[in-house]
Amino acid sequence: QVQLVESGGGLVQAGGSLRLSCAASGRTFSTYAMGWFRQAPGKEREFVAAISRSDGNTYYADSVKGRFTVSTDNAKNTVYLQMSSLKPEDTAVYYCAARLQVRGTPLVGNWYDYPYWGQGTQVTVSS
């Protein structure tokens, strides 16, 4: 079993920055891909970014490309989402997710492909 715990959410003004963390525990994570998703009230869950823990490949949604950076510290079993130039439309609950990743295969952004999820952390961007 895999446990994921997000932290780092909060209230920030537009143009500001936040860093989210996702601490993983349970099983060995060297062959996992980690994803970040978000869900705003009344909207569907949306892919944000993903990273392969084995080779460091990354994949971003167009809406966050150039503003968000996903990274991993394998020694700490922690994944980060550095968010910069935040906009009010980035306001959402942000979730960390994990899935087994075969090395060399592309990262995916479909939430239903990730079986493990954290509880979420709220990010609110004021205008």
Short mmCIF file of C-alpha atoms in Angstrom, two decimals:
data_model
loop_
_atom_site.label_atom_id
_atom_site.label_comp_id
_atom_site.label_asym_id
_atom_site.label_seq_id
_atom_site.Cartn_x
_atom_site.Cartn_y
_atom_site.Cartn_z
CA GLN A 1 0.00 0.00 0.00
CA VAL A 2 1.10 3.55 -0.69
CA GLN A 3 0.39 6.54 1.50
CA LEU A 4 0.68 10.10 0.24
CA VAL A 5 0.49 13.25 2.34
CA GLU A 6 0.45 16.71 0.77
CA SER A 7 1.42 19.93 2.50
CA GLY A 8 2.29 23.51 1.67
CA GLY A 9 -1.03 24.88 0.52
CA GLY A 10 -2.33 28.25 1.61
CA LEU A 11 -3.47 31.71 0.60
CA VAL A 12 -1.30 33.76 -1.73
CA GLN A 13 -1.76 36.88 -3.81
CA ALA A 14 -1.79 36.73 -7.59
CA GLY A 15 1.75 36.71 -8.92
CA GLY A 16 3.07 35.00 -5.82
CA SER A 17 4.59 31.57 -5.28
CA LEU A 18 3.96 28.46 -3.25
CA ARG A 19 5.69 25.10 -2.98
CA LEU A 20 3.65 22.00 -2.39
CA SER A 21 5.18 18.83 -0.98
CA CYS A 22 4.01 15.24 -1.21
CA ALA A 23 5.57 12.79 1.23
CA ALA A 24 5.26 9.16 0.20
CA SER A 25 5.51 6.08 2.38
CA GLY A 26 4.71 2.39 2.25
CA ARG A 27 6.29 0.70 -0.73
CA THR A 28 9.45 1.25 -2.76
CA PHE A 29 8.95 4.20 -5.05
CA SER A 30 11.82 3.95 -7.47
CA THR A 31 9.54 2.73 -10.26
CA TYR A 32 6.66 5.07 -9.59
CA ALA A 33 5.45 8.11 -11.45
CA MET A 34 4.06 10.91 -9.34
CA GLY A 35 1.35 13.23 -10.51
CA TRP A 36 -0.19 16.46 -9.33
CA PHE A 37 -3.84 17.16 -10.02
CA ARG A 38 -6.21 19.88 -8.92
CA GLN A 39 -9.93 20.33 -8.54
CA ALA A 40 -11.76 23.61 -8.24
CA PRO A 41 -15.33 23.81 -6.89
CA GLY A 42 -17.82 22.65 -9.50
CA LYS A 43 -15.10 21.53 -11.89
CA GLU A 44 -13.59 18.19 -12.84
CA ARG A 45 -10.27 17.02 -11.52
CA GLU A 46 -7.54 18.42 -13.75
CA PHE A 47 -4.03 17.20 -14.51
CA VAL A 48 -1.25 19.61 -13.53
CA ALA A 49 2.12 17.86 -13.76
CA ALA A 50 3.83 14.49 -13.49
CA ILE A 51 7.35 13.20 -12.94
CA SER A 52 8.99 9.83 -13.33
CA ARG A 53 10.99 8.88 -10.24
CA SER A 54 13.23 6.55 -12.23
CA ASP A 55 14.50 8.92 -14.92
CA GLY A 56 13.23 12.36 -13.92
CA ASN A 57 11.14 12.91 -17.02
CA THR A 58 8.42 15.51 -16.54
CA TYR A 59 5.11 16.33 -18.16
CA TYR A 60 3.01 19.47 -17.69
CA ALA A 61 -0.44 20.69 -18.53
CA ASP A 62 -0.35 23.60 -20.96
CA SER A 63 -2.06 25.83 -18.41
CA VAL A 64 0.90 25.63 -16.00
CA LYS A 65 3.84 25.14 -18.35
CA GLY A 66 6.53 27.72 -17.64
CA ARG A 67 5.03 28.62 -14.26
CA PHE A 68 5.07 25.35 -12.33
CA THR A 69 7.97 22.96 -11.78
CA VAL A 70 7.68 19.41 -10.51
CA SER A 71 10.68 17.75 -8.88
CA THR A 72 11.49 14.75 -6.73
CA ASP A 73 13.86 14.00 -3.88
CA ASN A 74 14.05 10.21 -3.98
CA ALA A 75 16.15 10.03 -0.83
CA LYS A 76 13.30 11.69 1.05
CA ASN A 77 10.50 9.99 -0.91
CA THR A 78 9.09 13.44 -1.50
CA VAL A 79 7.77 15.15 -4.59
CA TYR A 80 7.45 18.91 -4.92
CA LEU A 81 5.38 21.26 -7.00
CA GLN A 82 6.89 24.73 -7.17
CA MET A 83 4.22 27.16 -8.31
CA SER A 84 5.12 30.64 -9.48
CA SER A 85 3.27 33.51 -11.13
CA LEU A 86 0.10 32.20 -9.56
CA LYS A 87 -3.25 33.29 -10.95
CA PRO A 88 -6.71 33.30 -9.35
CA GLU A 89 -7.69 30.49 -11.72
CA ASP A 90 -5.05 28.29 -10.06
CA THR A 91 -7.26 28.22 -6.96
CA ALA A 92 -8.16 24.60 -6.23
CA VAL A 93 -7.53 21.64 -3.99
CA TYR A 94 -4.26 20.12 -5.15
CA TYR A 95 -3.78 16.37 -4.97
CA CYS A 96 -0.69 14.21 -5.20
CA ALA A 97 -1.07 10.82 -6.89
CA ALA A 98 1.13 7.82 -7.70
CA ARG A 99 1.20 4.98 -10.20
CA LEU A 100 3.65 2.32 -11.26
CA GLN A 101 5.69 3.51 -14.22
CA VAL A 102 7.51 1.25 -16.65
CA ARG A 103 10.82 2.90 -17.45
CA GLY A 104 10.80 4.49 -20.89
CA THR A 105 7.03 4.70 -21.24
CA PRO A 106 5.36 8.11 -21.45
CA LEU A 107 3.92 9.86 -18.45
CA VAL A 108 0.14 10.15 -18.40
CA GLY A 109 -2.25 12.80 -17.20
CA ASN A 110 -5.47 10.83 -16.72
CA TRP A 111 -6.53 10.81 -13.08
CA TYR A 112 -8.03 7.32 -13.42
CA ASP A 113 -4.58 5.89 -14.24
CA TYR A 114 -3.34 6.79 -10.74
CA PRO A 115 -4.49 4.34 -8.04
CA TYR A 116 -2.93 6.11 -5.05
CA TRP A 117 -3.98 9.54 -3.83
CA GLY A 118 -3.30 11.96 -1.03
CA GLN A 119 -5.96 13.87 0.87
CA GLY A 120 -5.35 17.16 -0.93
CA THR A 121 -4.20 20.62 0.10
CA GLN A 122 -6.05 23.87 -0.58
CA VAL A 123 -4.41 26.58 -2.66
CA THR A 124 -6.19 29.92 -2.85
CA VAL A 125 -4.91 32.73 -5.05
CA SER A 126 -6.43 36.14 -4.41
CA SER A 127 -6.65 38.83 -7.07
#
